[in-house]
C-alpha positions in Angstrom: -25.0 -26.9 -88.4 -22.5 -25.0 -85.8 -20.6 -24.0 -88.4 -23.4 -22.7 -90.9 -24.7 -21.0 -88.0 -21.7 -19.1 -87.2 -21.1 -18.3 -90.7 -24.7 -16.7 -91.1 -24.2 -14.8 -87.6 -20.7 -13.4 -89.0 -22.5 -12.2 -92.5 -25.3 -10.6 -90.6 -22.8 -8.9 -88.5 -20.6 -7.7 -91.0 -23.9 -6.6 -92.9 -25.7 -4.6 -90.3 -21.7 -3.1 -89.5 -22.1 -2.0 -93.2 -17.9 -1.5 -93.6 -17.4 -4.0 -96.3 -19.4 -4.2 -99.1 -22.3 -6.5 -98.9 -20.5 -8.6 -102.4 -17.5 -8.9 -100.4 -19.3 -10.1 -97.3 -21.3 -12.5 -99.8 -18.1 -13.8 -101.5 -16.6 -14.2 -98.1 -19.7 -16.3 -96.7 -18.8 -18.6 -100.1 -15.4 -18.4 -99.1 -15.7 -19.2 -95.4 -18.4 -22.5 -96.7 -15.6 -24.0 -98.8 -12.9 -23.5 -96.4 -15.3 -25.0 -93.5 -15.7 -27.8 -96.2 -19.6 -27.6 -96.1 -19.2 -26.7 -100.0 -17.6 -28.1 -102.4 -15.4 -26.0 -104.6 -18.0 -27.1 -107.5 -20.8 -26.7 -104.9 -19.7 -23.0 -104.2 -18.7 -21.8 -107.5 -21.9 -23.6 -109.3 -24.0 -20.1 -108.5 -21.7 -18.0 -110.3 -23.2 -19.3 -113.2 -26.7 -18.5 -113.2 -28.0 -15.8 -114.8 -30.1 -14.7 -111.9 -26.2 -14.0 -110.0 -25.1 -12.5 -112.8 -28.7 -10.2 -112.5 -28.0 -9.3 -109.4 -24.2 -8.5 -109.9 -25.2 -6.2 -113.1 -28.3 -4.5 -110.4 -25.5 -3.3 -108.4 -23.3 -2.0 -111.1 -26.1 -0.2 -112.7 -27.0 0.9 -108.8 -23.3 2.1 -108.0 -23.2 4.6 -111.3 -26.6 6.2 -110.5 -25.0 6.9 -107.2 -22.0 8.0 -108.4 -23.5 10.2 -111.2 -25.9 12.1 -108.8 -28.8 10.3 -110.3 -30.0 9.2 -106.5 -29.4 12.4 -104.7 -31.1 14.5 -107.3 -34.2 12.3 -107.4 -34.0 12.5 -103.4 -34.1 16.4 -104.3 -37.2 15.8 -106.2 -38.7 13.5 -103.8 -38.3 16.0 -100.7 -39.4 18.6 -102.8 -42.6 17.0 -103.8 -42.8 15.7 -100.2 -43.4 19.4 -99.1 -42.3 18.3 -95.3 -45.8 15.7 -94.9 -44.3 12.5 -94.2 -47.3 11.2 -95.1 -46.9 12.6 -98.9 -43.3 11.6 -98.3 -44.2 7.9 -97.5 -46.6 7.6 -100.2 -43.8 8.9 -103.2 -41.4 6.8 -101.5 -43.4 3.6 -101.7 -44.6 4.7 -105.1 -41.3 5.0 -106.6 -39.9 1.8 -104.7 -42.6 -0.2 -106.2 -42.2 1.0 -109.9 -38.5 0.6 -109.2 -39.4 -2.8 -108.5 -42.0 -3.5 -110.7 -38.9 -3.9 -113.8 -36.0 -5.3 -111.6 -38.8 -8.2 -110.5 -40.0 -8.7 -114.1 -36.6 -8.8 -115.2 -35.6 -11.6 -112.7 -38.6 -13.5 -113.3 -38.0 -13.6 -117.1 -34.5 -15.5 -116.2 -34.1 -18.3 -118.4 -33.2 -20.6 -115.6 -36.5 -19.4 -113.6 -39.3 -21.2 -116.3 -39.9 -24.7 -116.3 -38.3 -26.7 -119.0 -40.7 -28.5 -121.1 
């Protein structure tokens, strides 16, 4: 439990330190669970297989071209622009855009084959 513990405490660090990026921290954590032997090799590399890993992994993809295309900072723009300096407008298009951002990419993992029951 020491050793899951210090683990966890190590990711959290490295994530809130934000200098490697959080899949590398991720793939470290399964790393640093095999190594520690609280994983199997089979144990650890099971996930990879799930569609709902494989989800996620194309979410940040998709997330790293709209930020590399100027997709993000010009909807920023837009946002800030609307926002007219009220935060509270500012909150409220944030929120609003979060949640229909959300709406799809929570659909989408619900709809994961591996997320319905089998019959």
């Amino acid at each position: 439990m020491l050793t899951v513990c210090g683990i966890l405490a190590g990711a959290i660090v490295l994530f809130a330190w934000g200098r490697p990026r959080v899949d590398i921290v991720a793939i470290l954590v399964v790393l640093a669970l095999m190594l520690s032997r609280v994983l199997t090799p089979h144990e650890a590399l099971a996930g990879f297989g799930d569609p709902v890993v494989v989800l996620i992994a194309a979410i940040f993809i998709v997330g790293e071209a709209l930020v590399d295309t100027g997709v993000v900072h010009r909807l920023g723009e837009e946002v800030i622009k609307l926002g007219r300096g009220d935060e509270t407008r500012l909150i409220v298009l944030i929120m609003t855009l979060a949640g229909g951002i959300g709406a799809f990419m929570s659909s989408s993992a619900r709809s994961s084959p591996c997320s319905s029951p089998s019959s």
